[in-house]
Tab-separated table of C-alpha atoms and ligand atoms in Angstrom:
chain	number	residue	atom	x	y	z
A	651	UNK	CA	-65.381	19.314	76.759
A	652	UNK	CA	-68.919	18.516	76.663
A	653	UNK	CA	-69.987	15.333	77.077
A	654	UNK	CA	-72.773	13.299	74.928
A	655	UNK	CA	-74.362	10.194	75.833
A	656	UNK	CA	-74.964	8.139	72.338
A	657	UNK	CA	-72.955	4.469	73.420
A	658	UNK	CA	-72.074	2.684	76.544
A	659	UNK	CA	-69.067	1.675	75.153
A	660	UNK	CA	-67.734	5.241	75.194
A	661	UNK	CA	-67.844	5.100	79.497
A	662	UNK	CA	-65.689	3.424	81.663
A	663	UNK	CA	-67.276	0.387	84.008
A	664	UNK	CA	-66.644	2.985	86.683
A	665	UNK	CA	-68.475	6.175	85.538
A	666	UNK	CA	-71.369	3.563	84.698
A	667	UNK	CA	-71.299	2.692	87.971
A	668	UNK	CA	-71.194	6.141	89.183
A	669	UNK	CA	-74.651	6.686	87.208
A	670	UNK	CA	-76.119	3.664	88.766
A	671	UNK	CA	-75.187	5.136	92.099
A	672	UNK	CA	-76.465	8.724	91.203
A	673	UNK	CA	-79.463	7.044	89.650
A	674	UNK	CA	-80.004	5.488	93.541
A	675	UNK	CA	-79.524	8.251	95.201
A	676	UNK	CA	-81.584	11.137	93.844
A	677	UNK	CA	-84.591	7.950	93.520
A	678	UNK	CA	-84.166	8.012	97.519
A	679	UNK	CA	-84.253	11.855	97.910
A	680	UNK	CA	-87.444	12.090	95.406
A	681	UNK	CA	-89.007	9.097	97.560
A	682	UNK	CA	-88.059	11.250	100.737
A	683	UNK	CA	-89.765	14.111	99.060
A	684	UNK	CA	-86.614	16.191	98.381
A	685	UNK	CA	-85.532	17.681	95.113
A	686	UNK	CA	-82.458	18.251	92.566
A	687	UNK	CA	-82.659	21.825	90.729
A	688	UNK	CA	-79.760	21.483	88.173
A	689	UNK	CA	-82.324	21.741	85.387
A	690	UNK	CA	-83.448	25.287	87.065
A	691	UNK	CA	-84.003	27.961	84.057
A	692	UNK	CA	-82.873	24.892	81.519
A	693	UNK	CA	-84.332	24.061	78.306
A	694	UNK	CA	-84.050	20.230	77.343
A	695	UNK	CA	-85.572	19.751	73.667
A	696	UNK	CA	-87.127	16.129	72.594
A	697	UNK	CA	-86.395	15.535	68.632
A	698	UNK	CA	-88.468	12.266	67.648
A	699	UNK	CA	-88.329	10.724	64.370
A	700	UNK	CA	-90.148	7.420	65.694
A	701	UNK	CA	-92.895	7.417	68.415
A	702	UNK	CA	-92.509	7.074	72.246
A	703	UNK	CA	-94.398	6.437	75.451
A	704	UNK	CA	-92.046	5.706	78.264
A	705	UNK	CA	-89.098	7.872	76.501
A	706	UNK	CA	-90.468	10.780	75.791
A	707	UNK	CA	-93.243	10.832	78.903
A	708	UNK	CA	-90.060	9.689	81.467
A	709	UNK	CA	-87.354	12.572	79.992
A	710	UNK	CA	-90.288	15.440	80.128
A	711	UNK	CA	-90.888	14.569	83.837
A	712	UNK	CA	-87.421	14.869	84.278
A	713	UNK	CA	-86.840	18.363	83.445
A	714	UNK	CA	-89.953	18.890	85.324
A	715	UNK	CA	-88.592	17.390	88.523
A	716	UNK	CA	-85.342	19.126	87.918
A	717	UNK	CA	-86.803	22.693	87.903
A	718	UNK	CA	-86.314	23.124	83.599
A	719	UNK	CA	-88.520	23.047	81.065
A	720	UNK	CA	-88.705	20.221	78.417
A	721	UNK	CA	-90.179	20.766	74.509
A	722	UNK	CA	-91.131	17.750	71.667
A	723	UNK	CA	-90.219	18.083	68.435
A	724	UNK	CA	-91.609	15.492	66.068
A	725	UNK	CA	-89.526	16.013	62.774
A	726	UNK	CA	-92.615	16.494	60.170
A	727	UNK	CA	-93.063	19.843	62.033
A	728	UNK	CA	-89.142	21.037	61.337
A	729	UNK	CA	-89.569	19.673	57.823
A	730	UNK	CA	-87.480	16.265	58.502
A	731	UNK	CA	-84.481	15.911	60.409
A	732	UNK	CA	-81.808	16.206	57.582
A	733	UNK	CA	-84.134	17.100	55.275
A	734	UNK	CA	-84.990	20.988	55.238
A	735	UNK	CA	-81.894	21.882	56.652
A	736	UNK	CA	-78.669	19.832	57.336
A	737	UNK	CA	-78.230	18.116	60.684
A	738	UNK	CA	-75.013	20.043	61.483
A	739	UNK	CA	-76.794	23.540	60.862
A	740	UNK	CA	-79.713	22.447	63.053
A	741	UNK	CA	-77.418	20.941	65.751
A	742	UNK	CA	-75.656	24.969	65.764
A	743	UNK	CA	-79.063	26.620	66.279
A	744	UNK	CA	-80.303	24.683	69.305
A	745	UNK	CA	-76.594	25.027	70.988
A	746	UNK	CA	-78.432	29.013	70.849
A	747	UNK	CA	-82.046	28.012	72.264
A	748	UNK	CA	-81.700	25.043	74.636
A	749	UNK	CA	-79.242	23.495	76.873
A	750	UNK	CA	-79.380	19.528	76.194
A	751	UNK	CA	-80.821	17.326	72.966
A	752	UNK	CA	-82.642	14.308	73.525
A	753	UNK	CA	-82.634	12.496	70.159
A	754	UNK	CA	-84.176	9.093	69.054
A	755	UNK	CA	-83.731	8.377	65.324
A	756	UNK	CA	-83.260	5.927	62.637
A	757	UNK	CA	-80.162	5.932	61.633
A	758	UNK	CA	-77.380	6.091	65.047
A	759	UNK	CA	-75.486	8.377	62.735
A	760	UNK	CA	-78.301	10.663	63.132
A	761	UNK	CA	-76.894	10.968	66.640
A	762	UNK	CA	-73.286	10.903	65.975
A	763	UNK	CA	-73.842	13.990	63.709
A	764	UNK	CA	-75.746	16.022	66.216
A	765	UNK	CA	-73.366	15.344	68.776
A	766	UNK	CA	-70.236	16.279	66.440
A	767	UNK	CA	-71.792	19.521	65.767
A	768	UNK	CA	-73.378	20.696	69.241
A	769	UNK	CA	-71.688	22.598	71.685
A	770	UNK	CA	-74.466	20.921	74.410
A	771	UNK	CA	-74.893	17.500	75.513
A	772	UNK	CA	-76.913	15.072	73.141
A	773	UNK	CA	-78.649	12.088	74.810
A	774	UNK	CA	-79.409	9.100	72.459
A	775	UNK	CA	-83.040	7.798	72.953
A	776	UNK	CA	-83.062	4.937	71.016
A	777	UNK	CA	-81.537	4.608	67.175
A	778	UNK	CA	-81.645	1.506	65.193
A	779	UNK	CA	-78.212	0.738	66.912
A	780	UNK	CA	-78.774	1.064	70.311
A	781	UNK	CA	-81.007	1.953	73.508
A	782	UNK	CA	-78.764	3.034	76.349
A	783	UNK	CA	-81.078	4.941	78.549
A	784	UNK	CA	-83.152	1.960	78.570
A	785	UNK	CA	-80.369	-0.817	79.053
A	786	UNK	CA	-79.099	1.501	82.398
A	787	UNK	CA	-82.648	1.911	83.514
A	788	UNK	CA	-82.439	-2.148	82.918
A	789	UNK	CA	-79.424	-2.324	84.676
A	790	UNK	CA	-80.570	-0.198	87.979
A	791	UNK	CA	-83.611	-2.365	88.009
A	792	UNK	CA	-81.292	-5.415	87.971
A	793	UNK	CA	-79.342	-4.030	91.151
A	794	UNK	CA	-82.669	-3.485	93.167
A	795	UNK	CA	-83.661	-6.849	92.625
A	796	UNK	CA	-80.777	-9.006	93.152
A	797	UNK	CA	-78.656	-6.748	95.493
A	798	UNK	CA	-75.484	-6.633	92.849
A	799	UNK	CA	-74.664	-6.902	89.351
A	800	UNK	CA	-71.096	-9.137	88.825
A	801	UNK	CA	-71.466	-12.597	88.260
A	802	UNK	CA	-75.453	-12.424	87.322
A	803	UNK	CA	-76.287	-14.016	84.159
A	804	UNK	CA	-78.644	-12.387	81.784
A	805	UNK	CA	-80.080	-14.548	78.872
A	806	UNK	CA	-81.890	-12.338	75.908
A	807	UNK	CA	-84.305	-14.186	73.722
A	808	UNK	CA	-85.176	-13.048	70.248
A	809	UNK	CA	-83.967	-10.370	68.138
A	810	UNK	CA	-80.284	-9.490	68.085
A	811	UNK	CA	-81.770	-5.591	67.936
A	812	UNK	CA	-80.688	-2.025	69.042
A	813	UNK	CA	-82.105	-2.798	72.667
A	814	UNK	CA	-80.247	-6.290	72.804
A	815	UNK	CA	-76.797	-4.914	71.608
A	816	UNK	CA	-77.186	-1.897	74.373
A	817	UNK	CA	-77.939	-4.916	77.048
A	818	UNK	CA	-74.753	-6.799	75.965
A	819	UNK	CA	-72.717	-3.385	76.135
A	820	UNK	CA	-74.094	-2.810	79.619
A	821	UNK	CA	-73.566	-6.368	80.918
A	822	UNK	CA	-69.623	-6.555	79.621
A	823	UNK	CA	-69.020	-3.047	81.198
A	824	UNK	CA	-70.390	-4.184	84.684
A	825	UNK	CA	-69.128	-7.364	84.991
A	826	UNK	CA	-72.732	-9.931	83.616
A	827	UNK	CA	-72.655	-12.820	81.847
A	828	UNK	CA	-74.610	-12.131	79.016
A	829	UNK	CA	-76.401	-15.118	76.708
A	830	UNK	CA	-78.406	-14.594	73.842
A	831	UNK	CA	-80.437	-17.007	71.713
A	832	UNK	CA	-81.547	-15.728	68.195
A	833	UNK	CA	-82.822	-17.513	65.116
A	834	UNK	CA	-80.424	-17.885	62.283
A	835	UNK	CA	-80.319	-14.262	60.347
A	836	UNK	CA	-81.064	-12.195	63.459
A	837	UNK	CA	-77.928	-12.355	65.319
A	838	UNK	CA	-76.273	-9.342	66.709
A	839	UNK	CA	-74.391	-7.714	63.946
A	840	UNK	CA	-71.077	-8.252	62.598
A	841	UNK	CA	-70.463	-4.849	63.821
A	842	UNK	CA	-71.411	-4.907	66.879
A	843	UNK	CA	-69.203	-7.972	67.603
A	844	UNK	CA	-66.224	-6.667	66.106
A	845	UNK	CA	-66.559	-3.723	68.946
A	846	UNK	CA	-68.002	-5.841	72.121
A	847	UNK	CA	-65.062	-8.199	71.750
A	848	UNK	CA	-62.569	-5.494	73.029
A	849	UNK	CA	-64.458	-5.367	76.065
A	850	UNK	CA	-65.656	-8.949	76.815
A	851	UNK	CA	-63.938	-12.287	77.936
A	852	UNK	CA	-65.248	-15.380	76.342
A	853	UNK	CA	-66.550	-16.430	79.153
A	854	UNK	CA	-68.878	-13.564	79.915
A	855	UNK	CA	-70.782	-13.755	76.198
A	856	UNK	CA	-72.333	-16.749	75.033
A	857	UNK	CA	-74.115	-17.031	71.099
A	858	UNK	CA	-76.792	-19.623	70.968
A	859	UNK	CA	-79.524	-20.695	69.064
A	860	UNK	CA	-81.452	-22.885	71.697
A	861	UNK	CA	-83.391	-20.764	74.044
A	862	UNK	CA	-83.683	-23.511	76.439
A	863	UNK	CA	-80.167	-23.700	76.504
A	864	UNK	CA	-79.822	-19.625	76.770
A	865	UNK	CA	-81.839	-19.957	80.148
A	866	UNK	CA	-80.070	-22.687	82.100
A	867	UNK	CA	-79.141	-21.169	85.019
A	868	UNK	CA	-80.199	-17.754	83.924
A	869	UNK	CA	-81.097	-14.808	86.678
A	870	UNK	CA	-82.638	-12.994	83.856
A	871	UNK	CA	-84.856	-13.448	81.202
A	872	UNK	CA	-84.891	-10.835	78.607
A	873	UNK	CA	-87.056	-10.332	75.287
A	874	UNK	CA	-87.652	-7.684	73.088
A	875	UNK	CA	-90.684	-7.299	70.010
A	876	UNK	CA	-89.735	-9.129	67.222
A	877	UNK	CA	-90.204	-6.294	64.756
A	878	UNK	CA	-88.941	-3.147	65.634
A	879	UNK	CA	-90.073	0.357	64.646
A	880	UNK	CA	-88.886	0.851	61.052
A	881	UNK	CA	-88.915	-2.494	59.981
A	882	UNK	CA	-92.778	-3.077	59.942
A	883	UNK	CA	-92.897	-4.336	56.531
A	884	UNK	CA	-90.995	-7.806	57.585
A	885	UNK	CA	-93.371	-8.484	60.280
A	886	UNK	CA	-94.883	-11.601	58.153
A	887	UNK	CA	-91.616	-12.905	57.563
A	888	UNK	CA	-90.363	-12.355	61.344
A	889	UNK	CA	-93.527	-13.661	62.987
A	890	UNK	CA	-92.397	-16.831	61.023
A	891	UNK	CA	-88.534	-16.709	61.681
A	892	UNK	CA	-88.939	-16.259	65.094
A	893	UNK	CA	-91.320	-19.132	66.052
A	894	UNK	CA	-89.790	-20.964	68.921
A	895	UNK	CA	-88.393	-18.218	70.362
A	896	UNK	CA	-91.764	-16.539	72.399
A	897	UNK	CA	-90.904	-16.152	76.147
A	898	UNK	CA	-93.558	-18.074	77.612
A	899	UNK	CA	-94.313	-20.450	80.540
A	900	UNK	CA	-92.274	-23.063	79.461
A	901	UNK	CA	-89.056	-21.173	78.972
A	902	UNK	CA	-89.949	-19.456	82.738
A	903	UNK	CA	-89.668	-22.970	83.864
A	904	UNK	CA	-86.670	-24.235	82.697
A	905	UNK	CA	-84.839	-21.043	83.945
A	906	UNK	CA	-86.212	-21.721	87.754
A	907	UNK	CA	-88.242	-20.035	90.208
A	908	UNK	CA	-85.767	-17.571	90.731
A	909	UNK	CA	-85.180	-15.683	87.310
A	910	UNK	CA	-86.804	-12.740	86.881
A	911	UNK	CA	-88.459	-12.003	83.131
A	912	UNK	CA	-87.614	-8.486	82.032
A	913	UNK	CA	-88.927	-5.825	79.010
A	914	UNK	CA	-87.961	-2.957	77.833
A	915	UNK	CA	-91.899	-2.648	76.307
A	916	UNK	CA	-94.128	-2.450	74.700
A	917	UNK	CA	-94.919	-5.965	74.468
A	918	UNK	CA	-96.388	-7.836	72.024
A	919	UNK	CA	-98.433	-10.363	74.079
A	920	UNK	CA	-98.616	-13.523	72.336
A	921	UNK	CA	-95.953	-13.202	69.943
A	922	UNK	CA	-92.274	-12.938	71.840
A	923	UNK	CA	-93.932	-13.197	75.266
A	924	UNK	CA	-96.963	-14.616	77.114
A	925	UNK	CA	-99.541	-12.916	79.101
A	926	UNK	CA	-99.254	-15.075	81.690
A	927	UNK	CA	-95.468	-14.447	81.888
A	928	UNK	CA	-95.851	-10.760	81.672
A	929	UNK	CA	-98.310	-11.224	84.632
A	930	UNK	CA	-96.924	-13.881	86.464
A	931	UNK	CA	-94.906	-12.660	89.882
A	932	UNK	CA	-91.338	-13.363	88.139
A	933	UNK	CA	-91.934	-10.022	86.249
A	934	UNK	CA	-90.121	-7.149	87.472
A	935	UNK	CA	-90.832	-4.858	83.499
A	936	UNK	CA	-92.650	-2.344	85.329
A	937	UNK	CA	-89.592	-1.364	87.323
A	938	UNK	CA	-87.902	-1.505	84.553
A	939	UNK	CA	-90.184	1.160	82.857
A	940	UNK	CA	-90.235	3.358	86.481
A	941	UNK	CA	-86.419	3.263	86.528
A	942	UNK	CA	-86.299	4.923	83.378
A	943	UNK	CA	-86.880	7.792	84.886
A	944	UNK	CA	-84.854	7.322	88.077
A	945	UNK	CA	-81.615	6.799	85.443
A	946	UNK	CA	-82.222	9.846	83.041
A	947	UNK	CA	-82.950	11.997	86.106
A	948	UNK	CA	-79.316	11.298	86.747
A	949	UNK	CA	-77.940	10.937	83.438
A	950	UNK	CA	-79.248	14.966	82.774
A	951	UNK	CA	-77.450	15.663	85.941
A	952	UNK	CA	-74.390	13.799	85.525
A	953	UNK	CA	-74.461	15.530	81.690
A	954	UNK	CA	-75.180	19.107	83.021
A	955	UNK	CA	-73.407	19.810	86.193
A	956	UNK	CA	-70.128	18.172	85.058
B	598	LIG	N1	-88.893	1.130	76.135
B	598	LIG	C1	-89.067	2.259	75.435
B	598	LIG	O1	-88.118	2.930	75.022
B	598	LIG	O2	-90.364	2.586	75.246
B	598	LIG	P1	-90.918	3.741	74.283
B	598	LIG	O3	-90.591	3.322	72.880
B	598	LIG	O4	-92.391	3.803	74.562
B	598	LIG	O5	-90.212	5.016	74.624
B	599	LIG	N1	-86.379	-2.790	69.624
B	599	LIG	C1	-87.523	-1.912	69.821
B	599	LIG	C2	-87.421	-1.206	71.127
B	599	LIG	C3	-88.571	-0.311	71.482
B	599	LIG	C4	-88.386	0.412	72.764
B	599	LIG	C5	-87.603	-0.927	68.678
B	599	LIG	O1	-86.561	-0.397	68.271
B	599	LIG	O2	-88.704	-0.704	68.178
């Protein structure tokens, strides 16, 4: 059966860490100058309803250092996704023309439906639900940096969003403790928590309010923008609600000189994080955003060659 990759929930702790180690190895052979063909003569396809730098730039050099051919689709050129045509007939004509979908939409059940209906695997690239390409990459970084993942606690500062419900996912499944400090009205959804308490002890997920609190003894720092893509038209309001909660030099401080600040960017300097933290040598985002690629690289192979 072909397999999709929309949630981290649907993988065990132990394929995850298979991807992690995939992820490692084919970075080392492309360091050592050696290279994977499993893309050769492959066609991956890019459909974008919102826009992209790191996504969309990182999964086109992957099909390019895997010997295939990548294309980008941005949906006002096929009419709308759903909207000329339904999802589930589109899904049925690329299973014909290409040989894996790369999808980030609105709406996860965007996803869900293209997956249901194609016969090839579908990667999700960020819905209004989740982000797990990015929270792997995030996860891979974390493994460079502190030699391991169990027992490390990660502490997420802001917005209970798509990229901070995929971190929480990730963290459960390989064994993090995993904090997070939102204002009142932005927690992680009802939802979300009904699902991530199957998976999670108590005392691996912690709900605050206080960030200072969320970073005591914290190896991680974590924030996301405040405002997401689709939701532009609260930005007033958020800018507002979130005051407080800006990762900044302060925060850095009372986590210790041994946390490391991560993003999945882009950042919005002065608003949920400093300059001078996204500068300062505790940073390790632009790993992060280089181990985007190292993880889909695998995740394509892991998807095709299975
Ligand atoms: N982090 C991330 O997904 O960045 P883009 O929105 O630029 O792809
Ligand atoms: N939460 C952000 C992540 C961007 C990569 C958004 O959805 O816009």
């Amino acid at each position: 059966m072909v397999k999709h990759f929309l949630s981290i929930k649907d993988f065990s702790s132990e394929e995850l860490g298979a991807l992690l180690a995939l992820s490692e190895q084919l970075k080392q052979m492309y360091r050592n100058g050696e290279r994977d063909l499993c893309m050769a003569g492959k066609t991956m396809v890019l459909l974008f309803e919102k826009p992209s730098s790191r996504t969309r730039i990182s999964f086109q050099v992957t099909a390019a250092q895997l010997d295939g051919s990548a294309i980008y689709i941005r949906p006002e050129d096929i009419g709308g996704l759903g909207q000329r045509e339904p999802i589930r007939d589109l899904a049925r004509v690329l299973n014909g023309y290409v040989d894996i979908i790369v999808a980030r939409t609105f709406s996860h059940e965007t996803v869900e439906e293209l997956a249901n209906y194609a016969t090839i695997p579908v990667i999700n690239a960020l819905t209004d639900w989740s982000h797990p390409c990015q929270a792997m990459a995030d996860m891979l970084t974390i493994k460079e940096h502190f030699g391991k993942l169990k027992g490390l606690k990660l502490a997420f500062i802001g917005d209970g969003n798509n990229v901070a419900q995929s971190l929480a996912m990730a963290c459960a499944k390989l064994d993090l403790i995993f904090t997070i400090a939102t204002p009142a009205g932005y927690a992680l959804s009802q939802d979300f928590m009904e699902k991530i308490s199957s998976v999670v002890g108590e005392d691996q997920f912690q709900i605050l309010t206080d960030p200072f609190q969320a970073v005591q003894d914290a190896d991680i720092i974590y924030t996301d923008t405040w405002t997401s893509m689709g939701q532009e038209q609260e930005k007033q309001q958020r800018m507002k609600d979130f005051q407080g909660y800006q990762v900044n030099m302060d925060l850095l401080k009372a986590a210790g000189a041994n946390a490391k600040v991560m993003h999945c960017l882009p950042a919005y300097r002065g608003l949920e994080i400093t300059d001078e933290v996204i500068e300062s040598p505790q940073n390790i985002i632009f790993d992060q955003a280089e181990n985007r690629l190292h993880f889909q690289r695998a995740l394509v192979k892991y998807l095709l060659v299975q």
